[in-house]
Amino acid sequence: MAMIDGFASMAITGYSWAGIAAYPLAGPLLALRTAKGKEDRARRLERFGYPSVDRPHGPLVWIHAASVGETLAVVGLMRELRRRDINVLLTTGTVTSAELVRLRLDGEIIHQYVPLDLRPAVRRFLDYWGPDIAISVESEIWPTTLGELDRRHIPQILVNARMSDRSFDRWHRHNSIAEALFSKLSLVIAQSDVDAERFRDLGAWPVSVSGNLKVDGDAPPCDAAVLARYREQIGHRKTWAAISTFEGEEKIAVMVHRALKAHVGLLTIVVPRHPERCDELEAMMVEKGLKVARRTRDDAITPDTDVFLGDTIGEMGLYLRLTEIAFVGRSITGQGGQNPLEPAMLGCAVLTGPNVENFRDSYQRLVRNGNARIVRDAEMLAKAVHFLSVNDLARHKMIDAGTETLQEMRGALVATIKGLEPYINPLTVKARLEPRAARQR
């Protein structure tokens, strides 16, 4: 969740932003906030609003997505805008999201790193790019940027919007500040009825509901040759994956593996949320007597490999295709949960801890329909993994329930585009008339 962090004296309509540290739903100062060692130094000037590519002629929509998950959520929306001949400028805040754009959207859209939420950087950015509309994804609200967009009469829209319990409680305690921000949004398109009601309570209007755009996205891809090689190495062994894990959950995965290894000959796949922790995680696993294969070393998975450590970024599609059982982390020792839709898309029975408030709607649907189960601790997780490993019927029933649930949840992209039509239809007309006028001249 993005935060305001260290604002000095940025004011919007008379409000001082000094000392509002740790507020949710606001963009951070990103000069040094990317993961250690992950700053793209060659493109640092983009943080200060200096462009690194030419602005194309014609209408342009600026979309901001914080990182990889938010970027994947709006791929379909960006492609729809391009189909309408509208230029798309995507800003993100992480190197991993920039690499994702390069791999999957190169030549389709323009990518820049998001400028710092400081007036000179924001003005420089807006002066150059001159967007017709600004769209933020999920939970990104930047006070200075929002104020500058409002001053220039550029609509700012929040799509796939969500608000956690914690964020809502904090904003609700400061209603006047919340209303000063949220009332400047031209439109909010929320993921769920609960999210929509929270945005309305805080001053946003109008607010509609689309569902979750991530459901309408494609399943994460993978290299077919690499997948085939690992499947051959794994053979007939039982597998399970602990993905998007946070500190403490890898130890739980090790406990589960050691408890079940003798019973089912298990291979455990661990994909931490932050791969830079993998050296210490491997050391912990080796100390526990486990043999570890790492993806970055291209280690082979041998019959005596205990843990396959997924220490790369952007290969979740590979790791999830190697199993049919996935525990989704940040839900036992962490708070908020992580997205369960990707494992459901890729044919996995989903297990999660109880702390999933950031993805409540998705989990409620998956649990209610039988694709996901909630486990409280390591013991419950071990029992669930063992049961699903040896009970093919139960496992496949959960997988089928996930497929049906995802089908029921689709439609968010259509609903989002419908909500945006009053803003993008004029741009479509303008984009398609301008080339014709140029030819006539």
Coordinates of C-alpha atoms in Angstrom, one line a residue:
M1 CA 0.0 0.0 0.0
A2 CA 1.4 3.3 -1.0
M3 CA 2.0 6.0 1.7
I4 CA 2.7 9.7 2.0
D5 CA 6.3 9.8 3.3
G6 CA 8.1 12.8 4.5
F7 CA 6.2 15.7 2.9
A8 CA 7.5 19.1 3.9
S9 CA 4.8 21.6 3.1
M10 CA 2.7 20.6 0.2
A11 CA -0.7 22.1 0.3
I12 CA -3.9 21.4 -1.6
T13 CA -6.8 23.8 -1.2
G14 CA -5.4 25.1 2.0
Y15 CA -4.4 21.9 3.7
S16 CA -0.8 21.4 4.9
W17 CA 0.7 18.0 4.3
A18 CA 3.5 18.3 6.8
G19 CA 3.5 15.4 9.3
I20 CA 1.0 13.2 7.6
A21 CA 3.5 10.3 7.5
A22 CA 2.2 6.8 7.0
Y23 CA -1.2 7.7 5.5
P24 CA -2.6 5.1 3.1
L25 CA -3.6 5.5 -0.5
A26 CA -1.1 8.2 -1.4
G27 CA 2.0 8.1 -3.5
P28 CA 5.4 8.0 -1.8
L29 CA 8.4 10.1 -2.5
L30 CA 10.1 7.6 -4.8
A31 CA 13.6 9.0 -5.1
L32 CA 15.1 6.3 -2.9
R33 CA 12.2 4.1 -2.2
T34 CA 12.7 1.3 -4.7
A35 CA 14.1 -1.9 -3.3
K36 CA 17.8 -1.7 -2.4
G37 CA 19.9 -2.1 -5.5
K38 CA 16.9 -1.8 -7.8
E39 CA 17.1 1.8 -8.8
D40 CA 17.5 2.3 -12.6
R41 CA 20.3 4.9 -12.4
A42 CA 20.3 5.4 -16.2
R43 CA 16.8 6.7 -16.0
R44 CA 16.8 8.6 -12.7
L45 CA 16.0 11.9 -14.3
E46 CA 12.6 10.6 -15.2
R47 CA 11.9 10.8 -11.4
F48 CA 12.3 14.5 -11.7
G49 CA 9.9 14.8 -14.6
Y50 CA 12.5 14.9 -17.4
P51 CA 11.3 12.7 -20.4
S52 CA 13.6 10.2 -22.0
V53 CA 11.5 9.7 -25.2
D54 CA 9.5 11.9 -27.5
R55 CA 5.8 12.5 -26.9
P56 CA 3.7 11.1 -29.8
H57 CA 1.3 13.3 -31.6
G58 CA -2.4 13.0 -30.7
P59 CA -4.5 12.2 -27.6
L60 CA -2.7 10.7 -24.7
V61 CA -3.9 8.9 -21.6
W62 CA -1.5 8.7 -18.6
I63 CA -1.9 5.5 -16.6
H64 CA 0.0 5.1 -13.3
A65 CA 0.5 1.6 -11.9
A66 CA 2.7 1.2 -8.8
S67 CA 4.3 -2.1 -9.7
V68 CA 4.0 -5.5 -11.4
G69 CA 0.5 -6.5 -10.1
E70 CA -1.1 -3.2 -10.9
T71 CA 0.5 -3.2 -14.4
L72 CA -0.8 -6.6 -15.2
A73 CA -4.2 -5.6 -14.1
V74 CA -4.5 -2.8 -16.7
V75 CA -2.8 -4.6 -19.7
G76 CA -6.3 -5.2 -21.3
L77 CA -7.3 -1.6 -20.7
M78 CA -4.1 -0.2 -22.2
R79 CA -4.6 -2.4 -25.3
E80 CA -8.2 -1.3 -25.7
L81 CA -7.0 2.4 -25.6
R82 CA -4.4 1.6 -28.3
R83 CA -7.1 -0.1 -30.4
R84 CA -8.9 3.2 -30.3
D85 CA -5.7 4.9 -31.5
I86 CA -5.2 6.7 -28.2
N87 CA -1.6 7.0 -27.0
V88 CA -0.8 5.4 -23.7
L89 CA 1.9 6.6 -21.3
L90 CA 2.4 4.2 -18.4
T91 CA 4.4 5.2 -15.3
T92 CA 5.5 2.7 -12.7
G93 CA 7.7 2.9 -9.6
T94 CA 9.8 -0.2 -9.8
V95 CA 12.5 -1.7 -12.0
T96 CA 10.7 -5.0 -12.1
S97 CA 7.6 -3.4 -13.6
A98 CA 9.6 -1.5 -16.1
E99 CA 11.2 -4.9 -17.2
L100 CA 7.7 -6.4 -17.4
V101 CA 6.6 -3.6 -19.7
R102 CA 9.7 -4.1 -21.9
L103 CA 9.0 -7.8 -22.2
R104 CA 5.3 -7.8 -22.7
L105 CA 4.3 -4.3 -24.1
D106 CA 7.3 -3.1 -26.0
G107 CA 6.2 -1.0 -28.9
E108 CA 2.6 -0.8 -27.8
I109 CA 2.9 1.9 -25.1
I110 CA 5.3 4.4 -23.7
H111 CA 6.9 3.7 -20.3
Q112 CA 8.4 6.2 -17.9
Y113 CA 9.3 6.1 -14.2
V114 CA 6.7 8.1 -12.2
P115 CA 7.9 11.5 -11.2
L116 CA 8.4 12.4 -7.5
D117 CA 5.3 13.9 -6.0
L118 CA 7.0 17.3 -5.8
R119 CA 5.7 20.4 -7.6
P120 CA 8.6 21.1 -9.9
A121 CA 8.8 17.4 -11.0
V122 CA 5.1 17.1 -11.5
R123 CA 4.8 20.3 -13.4
R124 CA 7.7 19.5 -15.7
F125 CA 6.2 16.1 -16.3
L126 CA 2.7 17.4 -17.1
D127 CA 4.0 20.3 -19.2
Y128 CA 5.8 17.9 -21.5
W129 CA 3.4 15.0 -21.7
G130 CA 0.1 17.0 -21.6
P131 CA -2.2 14.1 -20.8
D132 CA -5.8 14.3 -21.6
I133 CA -6.8 12.0 -18.8
A134 CA -4.8 10.6 -15.8
I135 CA -5.8 7.1 -14.6
S136 CA -4.4 5.6 -11.4
V137 CA -4.6 1.9 -10.5
E138 CA -5.9 0.4 -7.3
S139 CA -4.7 2.7 -4.5
E140 CA -2.4 5.3 -5.8
I141 CA -3.3 8.9 -4.8
W142 CA -0.6 11.6 -4.8
P143 CA -1.5 14.9 -3.2
T144 CA 0.7 17.2 -5.2
T145 CA 0.0 15.4 -8.5
L146 CA -3.8 15.4 -7.8
G147 CA -3.7 19.1 -7.0
E148 CA -1.8 19.9 -10.2
L149 CA -4.1 17.8 -12.3
D150 CA -7.1 19.6 -10.8
R151 CA -5.6 23.0 -11.5
R152 CA -5.1 22.1 -15.1
H153 CA -8.6 20.6 -15.4
I154 CA -7.2 17.1 -16.3
P155 CA -9.6 14.4 -15.1
Q156 CA -8.0 11.9 -12.6
I157 CA -9.7 8.6 -12.4
L158 CA -9.1 5.6 -10.1
V159 CA -9.7 2.2 -11.6
N160 CA -9.7 -1.3 -10.0
A161 CA -9.8 0.7 -6.8
R162 CA -9.6 -1.0 -3.4
M163 CA -9.3 0.2 0.2
S164 CA -8.3 -2.1 3.1
D165 CA -9.8 -2.0 6.5
R166 CA -6.7 -0.4 7.9
S167 CA -6.6 2.3 5.3
F168 CA -10.3 3.2 5.7
D169 CA -10.0 3.5 9.4
R170 CA -7.1 5.9 9.1
W171 CA -8.7 8.1 6.5
H172 CA -12.0 8.0 8.4
R173 CA -10.3 9.5 11.5
H174 CA -9.3 12.5 9.3
N175 CA -12.4 13.1 7.2
S176 CA -11.5 16.7 6.2
I177 CA -8.2 15.6 4.7
A178 CA -9.8 12.7 3.0
E179 CA -12.5 14.8 1.5
A180 CA -10.0 17.3 0.2
L181 CA -8.3 14.5 -1.7
F182 CA -11.0 12.2 -2.8
S183 CA -13.4 14.9 -3.9
K184 CA -10.9 15.9 -6.6
L185 CA -11.2 12.5 -8.3
S186 CA -13.4 12.7 -11.4
L187 CA -14.4 9.0 -11.1
V188 CA -13.7 6.0 -9.0
I189 CA -14.3 2.5 -10.4
A190 CA -14.0 0.1 -7.5
Q191 CA -13.4 -3.6 -7.3
S192 CA -16.3 -4.4 -4.9
D193 CA -19.4 -2.9 -3.3
V194 CA -17.5 -2.6 0.0
D195 CA -14.6 -0.7 -1.6
A196 CA -17.1 1.5 -3.4
E197 CA -19.0 2.4 -0.2
R198 CA -15.7 3.3 1.5
F199 CA -14.6 5.7 -1.3
R200 CA -18.1 7.3 -1.2
D201 CA -17.9 7.7 2.6
L202 CA -14.6 9.6 2.2
G203 CA -15.8 12.0 -0.4
A204 CA -15.3 10.4 -3.8
W205 CA -18.1 10.8 -6.4
P206 CA -19.2 9.3 -8.7
V207 CA -18.2 5.8 -7.7
S208 CA -19.1 2.6 -9.6
V209 CA -18.2 -1.1 -9.3
S210 CA -16.5 -3.1 -12.0
G211 CA -15.1 -6.2 -10.2
N212 CA -11.4 -7.1 -10.3
L213 CA -9.6 -6.3 -13.5
K214 CA -7.0 -9.0 -12.7
V215 CA -9.6 -11.7 -13.3
D216 CA -9.9 -10.5 -16.9
G217 CA -6.2 -10.6 -17.5
D218 CA -4.2 -13.4 -19.0
A219 CA -2.6 -16.1 -16.9
P220 CA 1.1 -15.3 -16.3
P221 CA 3.2 -16.8 -19.1
C222 CA 6.2 -19.0 -18.9
D223 CA 8.9 -20.5 -21.2
A224 CA 7.5 -23.8 -22.4
A225 CA 11.0 -25.4 -22.8
V226 CA 12.0 -24.5 -19.3
L227 CA 8.7 -25.8 -18.0
A228 CA 9.1 -29.1 -19.8
R229 CA 12.6 -29.5 -18.5
Y230 CA 11.6 -29.0 -14.9
R231 CA 8.6 -31.3 -15.2
E232 CA 10.8 -34.0 -16.6
Q233 CA 13.2 -33.6 -13.6
I234 CA 10.3 -33.7 -11.1
G235 CA 8.8 -36.7 -12.6
H236 CA 6.0 -38.3 -10.6
R237 CA 6.9 -36.6 -7.3
K238 CA 4.2 -34.7 -5.4
T239 CA 4.6 -31.0 -5.3
W240 CA 3.2 -27.9 -3.5
A241 CA 4.2 -24.3 -3.6
A242 CA 4.3 -21.5 -1.1
I243 CA 4.2 -18.3 -3.1
S244 CA 4.5 -14.6 -2.3
T245 CA 5.8 -15.5 1.1
F246 CA 6.8 -13.0 3.8
E247 CA 9.3 -13.3 6.6
G248 CA 8.3 -16.3 8.8
E249 CA 6.3 -18.0 6.2
E250 CA 9.3 -19.7 4.6
K251 CA 10.1 -21.3 8.0
I252 CA 6.5 -22.6 8.1
A253 CA 7.0 -24.0 4.6
V254 CA 10.1 -25.8 5.8
M255 CA 8.2 -27.2 8.8
V256 CA 5.5 -28.5 6.4
H257 CA 8.1 -30.1 4.1
R258 CA 9.9 -31.8 6.9
A259 CA 6.6 -33.1 8.4
L260 CA 5.4 -34.6 5.1
K261 CA 8.6 -35.6 3.3
A262 CA 8.7 -39.1 4.5
H263 CA 5.0 -39.6 3.8
V264 CA 4.6 -38.4 0.2
G265 CA 8.1 -37.8 -1.1
L266 CA 7.3 -34.1 -1.4
L267 CA 9.0 -31.4 -3.4
T268 CA 8.4 -28.0 -1.9
I269 CA 8.5 -24.9 -4.2
V270 CA 9.1 -21.6 -2.3
V271 CA 8.7 -18.2 -4.1
P272 CA 9.3 -15.4 -1.7
R273 CA 7.7 -12.0 -2.3
H274 CA 11.2 -10.4 -2.1
P275 CA 13.8 -12.5 -4.0
E276 CA 16.7 -10.5 -2.5
R277 CA 16.0 -12.5 0.7
C278 CA 16.9 -15.8 -0.9
D279 CA 20.5 -16.1 0.2
E280 CA 19.4 -16.0 3.8
L281 CA 16.5 -18.3 3.1
E282 CA 18.7 -20.9 1.4
A283 CA 21.1 -20.7 4.4
M284 CA 18.2 -21.3 6.8
M285 CA 17.0 -24.3 4.7
V286 CA 20.4 -25.9 4.5
E287 CA 20.9 -25.5 8.2
K288 CA 17.7 -27.5 8.6
G289 CA 19.2 -30.3 6.6
L290 CA 17.4 -29.6 3.3
K291 CA 18.8 -29.7 -0.2
V292 CA 18.0 -26.6 -2.2
A293 CA 17.9 -26.0 -5.9
R294 CA 17.7 -22.3 -7.0
R295 CA 16.2 -21.0 -10.3
T296 CA 18.9 -18.3 -10.7
R297 CA 21.6 -20.9 -10.7
D298 CA 19.7 -23.0 -13.1
D299 CA 20.1 -25.9 -10.6
A300 CA 18.6 -29.2 -11.7
I301 CA 15.8 -30.7 -9.5
T302 CA 17.1 -34.1 -8.6
P303 CA 15.3 -36.9 -6.7
D304 CA 16.9 -35.7 -3.4
T305 CA 16.1 -32.0 -3.9
D306 CA 13.9 -30.9 -1.0
V307 CA 13.1 -27.2 -2.0
F308 CA 13.1 -25.5 -5.3
L309 CA 13.7 -21.9 -4.5
G310 CA 12.0 -19.5 -7.0
D311 CA 14.4 -16.6 -6.7
T312 CA 13.5 -14.8 -10.0
I313 CA 11.0 -12.1 -10.8
G314 CA 8.3 -12.5 -13.4
E315 CA 8.3 -16.3 -13.5
M316 CA 5.3 -17.0 -11.3
G317 CA 3.7 -18.7 -14.4
L318 CA 6.5 -21.2 -14.3
Y319 CA 6.4 -22.0 -10.6
L320 CA 2.6 -22.4 -10.5
R321 CA 2.6 -24.7 -13.5
L322 CA 4.8 -27.1 -11.6
T323 CA 2.1 -27.8 -8.9
E324 CA -1.6 -28.1 -8.2
I325 CA -1.4 -26.9 -4.6
A326 CA -0.5 -23.3 -3.8
F327 CA -0.3 -21.6 -0.4
V328 CA -0.5 -17.8 -0.9
G329 CA 1.6 -15.9 1.6
R330 CA 1.5 -12.6 3.5
S331 CA -1.5 -14.2 5.2
I332 CA -0.1 -16.1 8.3
T333 CA 2.8 -14.1 9.6
G334 CA 2.1 -11.2 7.3
Q335 CA -1.0 -9.0 7.0
G336 CA -3.2 -8.2 4.0
G337 CA -2.7 -11.3 1.9
Q338 CA -1.6 -11.6 -1.7
N339 CA -3.5 -12.1 -5.0
P340 CA -5.0 -15.6 -5.2
L341 CA -6.3 -15.2 -8.7
E342 CA -3.1 -16.3 -10.5
P343 CA -2.9 -19.7 -8.8
A344 CA -6.6 -20.2 -9.5
M345 CA -6.1 -19.3 -13.1
L346 CA -3.3 -21.8 -13.4
G347 CA -5.2 -24.8 -12.0
C348 CA -4.2 -24.8 -8.3
A349 CA -6.1 -25.5 -5.2
V350 CA -5.5 -22.4 -3.1
L351 CA -4.5 -22.4 0.6
T352 CA -4.2 -19.2 2.6
G353 CA -3.8 -17.9 6.1
P354 CA -6.6 -15.8 7.7
N355 CA -5.1 -12.3 7.1
V356 CA -6.4 -11.5 3.6
E357 CA -8.2 -8.2 4.1
N358 CA -6.6 -6.6 1.0
F359 CA -8.1 -9.3 -1.2
R360 CA -11.2 -10.0 0.8
D361 CA -13.7 -10.1 -2.1
S362 CA -11.6 -12.5 -4.2
Y363 CA -11.0 -14.9 -1.2
Q364 CA -14.7 -14.8 -0.1
R365 CA -15.7 -15.9 -3.6
L366 CA -13.0 -18.6 -3.9
V367 CA -13.7 -20.0 -0.4
R368 CA -17.4 -19.9 -0.8
N369 CA -17.2 -21.8 -4.1
G370 CA -14.7 -24.4 -2.8
N371 CA -11.4 -23.4 -4.5
A372 CA -9.7 -21.9 -1.4
R373 CA -9.3 -23.0 2.2
I374 CA -8.1 -21.0 5.1
V375 CA -5.4 -22.4 7.5
R376 CA -4.5 -20.8 10.8
D377 CA -1.0 -22.1 11.3
A378 CA 1.8 -24.5 10.2
E379 CA 0.0 -27.6 11.6
M380 CA -3.2 -26.8 9.6
L381 CA -1.2 -26.1 6.5
A382 CA 0.6 -29.4 6.7
K383 CA -2.6 -31.3 7.1
A384 CA -4.2 -29.5 4.2
V385 CA -1.2 -30.1 1.9
H386 CA -1.0 -33.7 2.9
F387 CA -4.8 -34.2 2.3
L388 CA -4.7 -32.6 -1.1
S389 CA -1.5 -34.4 -2.1
V390 CA -2.9 -37.8 -1.6
N391 CA -6.6 -37.1 -2.5
D392 CA -6.8 -36.5 -6.2
L393 CA -10.6 -36.2 -6.2
A394 CA -10.6 -33.5 -3.6
R395 CA -7.8 -31.6 -5.2
H396 CA -9.4 -31.6 -8.7
K397 CA -12.7 -30.6 -7.2
M398 CA -11.1 -27.5 -5.7
I399 CA -9.3 -26.7 -9.0
D400 CA -12.6 -27.0 -11.0
A401 CA -14.3 -24.7 -8.4
G402 CA -11.6 -22.1 -9.1
T403 CA -12.2 -22.2 -12.8
E404 CA -15.9 -21.8 -12.4
T405 CA -15.4 -18.9 -9.9
L406 CA -13.1 -17.0 -12.2
Q407 CA -15.6 -17.4 -15.0
E408 CA -18.3 -15.9 -12.7
M409 CA -16.0 -13.0 -11.8
R410 CA -15.1 -12.0 -15.3
G411 CA -16.4 -8.8 -16.9
A412 CA -14.5 -6.1 -15.0
L413 CA -12.7 -4.9 -18.2
V414 CA -16.0 -4.3 -20.0
A415 CA -17.5 -2.5 -17.0
T416 CA -14.4 -0.4 -16.6
I417 CA -14.4 0.6 -20.3
K418 CA -18.1 1.4 -20.1
G419 CA -17.4 3.7 -17.1
L420 CA -14.6 5.4 -18.9
E421 CA -16.5 6.0 -22.2
P422 CA -17.5 9.6 -21.4
Y423 CA -13.8 10.4 -21.1
I424 CA -12.3 8.2 -23.8
N425 CA -14.9 8.4 -26.6
P426 CA -14.0 12.0 -27.4
L427 CA -10.4 11.1 -27.5
T428 CA -11.1 8.2 -29.9
V429 CA -12.9 10.6 -32.3
K430 CA -10.1 13.1 -32.0
A431 CA -7.4 10.5 -32.7
R432 CA -9.2 9.2 -35.8
L433 CA -10.1 12.6 -37.2
E434 CA -6.7 14.2 -36.8
P435 CA -4.8 11.9 -39.2
R436 CA -7.6 12.4 -41.8
A437 CA -7.3 16.2 -41.4
A438 CA -3.5 16.0 -41.8
R439 CA -3.9 14.0 -45.0
Q440 CA -6.3 16.5 -46.4
R441 CA -3.9 19.4 -45.8

